[in-house]
Coordinates of C-alpha atoms in Angstrom, one line a residue:
X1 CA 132.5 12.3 178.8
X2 CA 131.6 11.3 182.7
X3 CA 134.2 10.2 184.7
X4 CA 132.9 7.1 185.8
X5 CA 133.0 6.0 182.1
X6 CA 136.9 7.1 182.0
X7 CA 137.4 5.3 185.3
X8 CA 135.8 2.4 184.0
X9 CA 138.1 2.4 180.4
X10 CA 140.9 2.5 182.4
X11 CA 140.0 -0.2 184.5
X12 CA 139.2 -2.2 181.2
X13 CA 142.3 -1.4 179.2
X14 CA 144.5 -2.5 182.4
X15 CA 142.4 -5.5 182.7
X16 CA 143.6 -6.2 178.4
X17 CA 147.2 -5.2 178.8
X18 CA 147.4 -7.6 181.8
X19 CA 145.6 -10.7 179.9
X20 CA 147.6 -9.7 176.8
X21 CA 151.1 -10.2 178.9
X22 CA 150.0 -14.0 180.2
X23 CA 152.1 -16.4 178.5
X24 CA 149.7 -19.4 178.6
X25 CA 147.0 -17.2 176.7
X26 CA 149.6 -17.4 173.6
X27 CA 150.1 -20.4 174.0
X28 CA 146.3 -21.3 174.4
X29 CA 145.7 -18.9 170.7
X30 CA 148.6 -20.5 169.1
X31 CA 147.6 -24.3 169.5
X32 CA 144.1 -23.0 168.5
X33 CA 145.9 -21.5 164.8
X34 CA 147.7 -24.5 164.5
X35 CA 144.5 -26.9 165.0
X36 CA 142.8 -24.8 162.1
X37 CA 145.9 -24.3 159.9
X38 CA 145.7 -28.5 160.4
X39 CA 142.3 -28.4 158.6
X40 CA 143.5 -27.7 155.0
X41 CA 145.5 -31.5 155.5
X42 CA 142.1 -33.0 157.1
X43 CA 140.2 -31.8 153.9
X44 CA 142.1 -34.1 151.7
X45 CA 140.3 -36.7 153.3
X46 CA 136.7 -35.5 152.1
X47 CA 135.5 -35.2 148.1
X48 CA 135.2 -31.8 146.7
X49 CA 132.7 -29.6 147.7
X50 CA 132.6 -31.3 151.2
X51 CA 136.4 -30.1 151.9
X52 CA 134.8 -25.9 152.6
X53 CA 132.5 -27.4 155.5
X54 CA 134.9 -29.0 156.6
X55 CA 137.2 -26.3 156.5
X56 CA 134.2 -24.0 158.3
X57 CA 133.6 -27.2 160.5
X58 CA 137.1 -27.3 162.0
X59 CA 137.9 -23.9 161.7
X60 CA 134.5 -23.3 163.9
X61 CA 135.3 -25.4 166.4
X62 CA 138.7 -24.3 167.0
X63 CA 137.9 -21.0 167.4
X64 CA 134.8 -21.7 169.8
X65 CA 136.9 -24.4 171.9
X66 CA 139.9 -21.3 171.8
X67 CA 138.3 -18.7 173.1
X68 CA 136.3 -20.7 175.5
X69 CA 139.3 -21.8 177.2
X70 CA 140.9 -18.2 177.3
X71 CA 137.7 -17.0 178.7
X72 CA 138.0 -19.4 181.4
X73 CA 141.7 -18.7 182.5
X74 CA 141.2 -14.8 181.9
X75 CA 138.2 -14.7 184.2
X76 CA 138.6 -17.4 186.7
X77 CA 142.2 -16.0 187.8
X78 CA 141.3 -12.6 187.3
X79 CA 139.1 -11.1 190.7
X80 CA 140.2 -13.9 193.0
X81 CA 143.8 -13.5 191.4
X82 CA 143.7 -9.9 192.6
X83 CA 142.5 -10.5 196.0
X84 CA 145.6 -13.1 196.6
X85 CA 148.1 -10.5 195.2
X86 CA 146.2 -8.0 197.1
X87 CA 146.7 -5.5 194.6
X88 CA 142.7 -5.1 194.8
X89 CA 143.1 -3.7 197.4
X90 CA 145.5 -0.7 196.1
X91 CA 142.7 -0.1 193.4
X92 CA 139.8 0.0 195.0
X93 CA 141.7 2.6 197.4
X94 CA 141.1 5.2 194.8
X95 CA 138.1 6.7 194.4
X96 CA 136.7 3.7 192.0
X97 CA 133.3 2.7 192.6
X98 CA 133.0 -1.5 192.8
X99 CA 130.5 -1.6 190.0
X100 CA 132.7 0.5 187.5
X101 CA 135.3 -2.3 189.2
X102 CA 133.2 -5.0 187.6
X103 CA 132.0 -3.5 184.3
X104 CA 135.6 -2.6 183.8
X105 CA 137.1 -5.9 184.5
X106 CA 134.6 -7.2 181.6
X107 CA 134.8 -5.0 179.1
X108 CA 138.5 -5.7 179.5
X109 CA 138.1 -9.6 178.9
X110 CA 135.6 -8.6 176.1
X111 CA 137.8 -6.7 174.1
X112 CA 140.3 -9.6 174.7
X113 CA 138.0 -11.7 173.3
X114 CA 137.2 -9.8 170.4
X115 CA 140.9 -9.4 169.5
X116 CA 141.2 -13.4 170.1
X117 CA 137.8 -13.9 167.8
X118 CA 139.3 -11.6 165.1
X119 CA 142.4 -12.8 164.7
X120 CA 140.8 -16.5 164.3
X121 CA 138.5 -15.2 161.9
X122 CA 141.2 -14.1 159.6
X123 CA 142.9 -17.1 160.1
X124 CA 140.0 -19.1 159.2
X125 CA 139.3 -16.5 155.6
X126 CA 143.1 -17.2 154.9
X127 CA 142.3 -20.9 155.1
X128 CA 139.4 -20.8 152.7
X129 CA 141.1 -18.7 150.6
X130 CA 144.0 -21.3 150.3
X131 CA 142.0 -24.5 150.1
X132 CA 140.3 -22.1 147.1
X133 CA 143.5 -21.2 145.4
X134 CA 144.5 -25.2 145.4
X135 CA 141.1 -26.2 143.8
X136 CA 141.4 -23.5 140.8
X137 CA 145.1 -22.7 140.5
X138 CA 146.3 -26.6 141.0
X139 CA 143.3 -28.9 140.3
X140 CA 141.9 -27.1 137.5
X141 CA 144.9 -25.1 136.4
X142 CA 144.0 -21.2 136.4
X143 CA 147.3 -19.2 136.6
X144 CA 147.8 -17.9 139.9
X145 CA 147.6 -14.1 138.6
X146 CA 144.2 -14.7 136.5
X147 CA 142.8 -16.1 140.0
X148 CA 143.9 -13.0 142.1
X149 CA 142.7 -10.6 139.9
X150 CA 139.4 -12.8 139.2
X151 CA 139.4 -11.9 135.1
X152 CA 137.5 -15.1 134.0
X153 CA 135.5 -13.7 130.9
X154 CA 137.4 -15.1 128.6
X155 CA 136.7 -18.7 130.2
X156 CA 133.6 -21.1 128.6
X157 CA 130.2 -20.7 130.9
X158 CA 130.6 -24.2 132.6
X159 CA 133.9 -22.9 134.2
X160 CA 132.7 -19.3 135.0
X161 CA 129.9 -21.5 136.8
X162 CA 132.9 -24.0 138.5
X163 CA 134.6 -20.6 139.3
X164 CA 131.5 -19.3 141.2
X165 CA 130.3 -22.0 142.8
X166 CA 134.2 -22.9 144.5
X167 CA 134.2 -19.0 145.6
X168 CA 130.6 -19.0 146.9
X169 CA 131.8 -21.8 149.4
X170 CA 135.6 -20.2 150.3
X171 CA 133.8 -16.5 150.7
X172 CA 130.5 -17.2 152.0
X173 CA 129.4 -13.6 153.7
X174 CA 126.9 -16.0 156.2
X175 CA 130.6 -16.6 157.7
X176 CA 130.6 -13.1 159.2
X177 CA 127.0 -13.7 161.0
X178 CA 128.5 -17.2 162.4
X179 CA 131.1 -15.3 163.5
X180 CA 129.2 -12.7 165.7
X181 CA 127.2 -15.6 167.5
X182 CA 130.4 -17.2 168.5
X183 CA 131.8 -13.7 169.7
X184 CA 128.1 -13.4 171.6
X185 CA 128.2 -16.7 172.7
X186 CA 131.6 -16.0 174.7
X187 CA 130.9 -12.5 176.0
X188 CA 127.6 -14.5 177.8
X189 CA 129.9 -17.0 179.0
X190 CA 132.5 -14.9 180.2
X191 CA 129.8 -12.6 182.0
X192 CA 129.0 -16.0 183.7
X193 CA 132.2 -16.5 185.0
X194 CA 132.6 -13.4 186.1
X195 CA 129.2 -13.4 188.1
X196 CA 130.8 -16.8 189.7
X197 CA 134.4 -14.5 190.6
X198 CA 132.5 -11.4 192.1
X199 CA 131.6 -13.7 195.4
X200 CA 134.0 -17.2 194.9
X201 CA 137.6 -17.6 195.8
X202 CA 138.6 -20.7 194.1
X203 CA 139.7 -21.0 190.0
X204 CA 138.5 -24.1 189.8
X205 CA 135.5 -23.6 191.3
X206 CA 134.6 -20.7 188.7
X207 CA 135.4 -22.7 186.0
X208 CA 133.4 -25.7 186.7
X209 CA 130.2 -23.7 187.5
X210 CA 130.5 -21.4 184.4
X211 CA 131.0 -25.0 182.3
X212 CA 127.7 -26.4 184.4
X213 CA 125.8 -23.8 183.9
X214 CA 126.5 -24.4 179.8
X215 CA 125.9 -28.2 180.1
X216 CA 122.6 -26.8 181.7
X217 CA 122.1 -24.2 178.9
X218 CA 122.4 -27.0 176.2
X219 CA 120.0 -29.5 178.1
X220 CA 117.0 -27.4 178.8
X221 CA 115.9 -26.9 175.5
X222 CA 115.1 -30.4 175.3
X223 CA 113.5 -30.6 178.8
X224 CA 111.2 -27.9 177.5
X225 CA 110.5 -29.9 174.7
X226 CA 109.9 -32.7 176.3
X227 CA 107.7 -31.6 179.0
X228 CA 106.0 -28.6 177.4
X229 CA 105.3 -30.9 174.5
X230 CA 105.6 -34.4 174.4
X231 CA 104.6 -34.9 178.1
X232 CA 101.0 -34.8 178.6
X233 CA 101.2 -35.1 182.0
X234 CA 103.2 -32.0 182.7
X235 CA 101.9 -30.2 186.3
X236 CA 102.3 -27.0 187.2
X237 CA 105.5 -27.9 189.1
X238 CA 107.2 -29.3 186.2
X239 CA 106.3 -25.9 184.5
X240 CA 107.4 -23.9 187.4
X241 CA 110.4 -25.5 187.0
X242 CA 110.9 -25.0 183.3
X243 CA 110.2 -21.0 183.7
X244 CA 112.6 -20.6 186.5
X245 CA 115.6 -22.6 185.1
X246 CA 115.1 -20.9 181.7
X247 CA 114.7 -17.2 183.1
X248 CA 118.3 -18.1 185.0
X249 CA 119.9 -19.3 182.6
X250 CA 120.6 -18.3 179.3
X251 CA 119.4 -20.9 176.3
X252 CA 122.7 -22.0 174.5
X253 CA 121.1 -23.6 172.0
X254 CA 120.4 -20.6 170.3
X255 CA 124.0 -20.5 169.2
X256 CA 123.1 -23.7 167.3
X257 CA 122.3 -21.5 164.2
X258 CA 126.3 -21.3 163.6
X259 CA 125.7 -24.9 162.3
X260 CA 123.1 -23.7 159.7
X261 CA 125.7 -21.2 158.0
X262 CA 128.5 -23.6 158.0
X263 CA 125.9 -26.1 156.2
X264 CA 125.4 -23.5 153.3
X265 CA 122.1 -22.7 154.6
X266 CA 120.6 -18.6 154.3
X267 CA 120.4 -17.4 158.1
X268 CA 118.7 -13.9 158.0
X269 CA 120.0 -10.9 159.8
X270 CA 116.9 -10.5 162.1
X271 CA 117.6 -14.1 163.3
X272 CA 121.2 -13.3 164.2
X273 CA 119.9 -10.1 165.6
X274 CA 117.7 -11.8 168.1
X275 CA 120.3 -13.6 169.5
X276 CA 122.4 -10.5 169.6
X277 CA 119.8 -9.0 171.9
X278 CA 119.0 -11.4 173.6
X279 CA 122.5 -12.6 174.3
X280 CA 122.9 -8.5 175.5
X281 CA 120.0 -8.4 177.6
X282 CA 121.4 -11.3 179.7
X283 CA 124.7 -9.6 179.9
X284 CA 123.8 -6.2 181.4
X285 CA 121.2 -8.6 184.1
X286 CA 123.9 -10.7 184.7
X287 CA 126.7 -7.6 185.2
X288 CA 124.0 -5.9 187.6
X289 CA 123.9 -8.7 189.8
X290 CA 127.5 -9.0 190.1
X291 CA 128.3 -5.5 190.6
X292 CA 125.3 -6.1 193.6
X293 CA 127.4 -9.3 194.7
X294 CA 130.8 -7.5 194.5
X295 CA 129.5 -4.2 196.2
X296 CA 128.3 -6.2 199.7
X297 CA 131.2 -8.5 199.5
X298 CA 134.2 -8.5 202.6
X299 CA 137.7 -7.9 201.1

């Protein structure tokens, strides 16, 4: 094992203790488990089979709108935080090269945001699993121990078919590929703040471009529609345009497949896969240019 890669896990696991110990990040994750705990009382609301996508819906959302604002505050505070304690300083003293700085600091924030991601996740399965135990142990009146153990061969077919057809909602395995495009989706969003942090010295400032830059990401898949194929008067500068804003920055509406798995529909590996590589491609252009920014910057 080099010791640039050692240099660069220990810069990373510092980087996770430190964001671990920040109080507003618990508080952040624990407003986010309370919003999707609040679900199973929303689902009331709906009829039957509507209450899962709901439950997926909500639970969805909470944990993309939770781990996008902890991958705001983790990134935005954490360069220019440094530079104001001037503890860079003391780190970059040793012999650390500034790229293994960078790469460090964001293998640090994605490993928090895996840990944030996972914990959700299960939080979400224990959700679904609840909402599923009140539909057969309460509504329908299975005993609680046939329902965790799952013996239903003595029941008629219709309600063998009830059975499956609850549990193909509550323990959909399309859940798992929904949730590695909302884990991608973050790690290409905090690899945009962090491109902003490597040359800005203001939070704010960070924060607002990383959010522009997704507002941007949403909108130009409709420009491109729009111009490339409803527009017959599209010129070469329109098109110029196109290519250079979609070769900077990343299309976030390739995340939109999330919404086909919490619909019930079939999303195939290789189409998750794509967006996995793509969404890692991006990444590793995006971390070279910073560690290029960081390496020619004045401290």
């Amino acid at each position: 094992m080099s010791s640039s890669f050692l240099r660069i896990m220990t810069i990373a696991e510092n980087t996770l203790t430190e964001s671990l110990r920040q109080r507003v990040l618990h508080l952040i994750l624990l407003v986010g488990i309370v919003f999707i705990f609040s679900s199973l009382f929303i689902s009331d609301l709906s009829v039957q089979m509507d209450r899962f996508k709901l439950l997926k819906d909500i639970g969805y959302a909470g944990l993309s709108l939770t781990g996008l604002v902890i991958s705001l505050l983790s990134t935005a505070q954490l360069i220019p935080g440094e530079i104001e304690k001037k503890t860079i300083y003391t780190t970059l003293s040793k012999p650390i090269w500034r790229f293994e700085y960078v790469i460090g600091k964001y293998l640090g924030l994605v490993c928090l945001i895996t840990l944030v991601t996972v914990s959700l996740a299960v939080i979400i399965y224990l959700v679904l699993l609840s909402q599923e135990a009140m539909e057969l142990c309460f509504r329908q009146q299975i005993g609680f121990f046939t329902w965790l153990t799952g013996s239903y061969s003595d029941f008629p077919e219709p309600m063998r078919d009830y059975i499956h057809s609850i549990q193909s909602e509550s323990r959909d395995s399309g859940l798992f590929l929904a949730l590695l495009l909302v884990w991608a989706k973050l790690c290409v969003i905090t690899v945009i703040a962090v491109f902003f942090s490597t040359f800005a010295t203001s939070t704010a400032f960070i924060v607002w471009n990383t959010l522009l830059i997704m507002f941007i990401g949403h909108l130009q898949y409709l420009a491109k529609m729009h111009w490339l194929y409803n527009d017959l008067t599209s010129n070469a500068l329109k098109l110029l345009f196109i290519a250079v804003v979609g070769w900077i920055i990343p299309d976030f509406e390739i995340y939109n497949l999330i919404d086909d798995v919490i619909l019930g529909k079939y999303l195939p590996w290789k189409a998750c896969f794509d967006v996995l590589w793509y969404s890692a491609l991006y990444i590793s252009i995006m971390l070279v240019l910073s560690a290029l920014i960081f390496e020619e910057r004045e401290l």
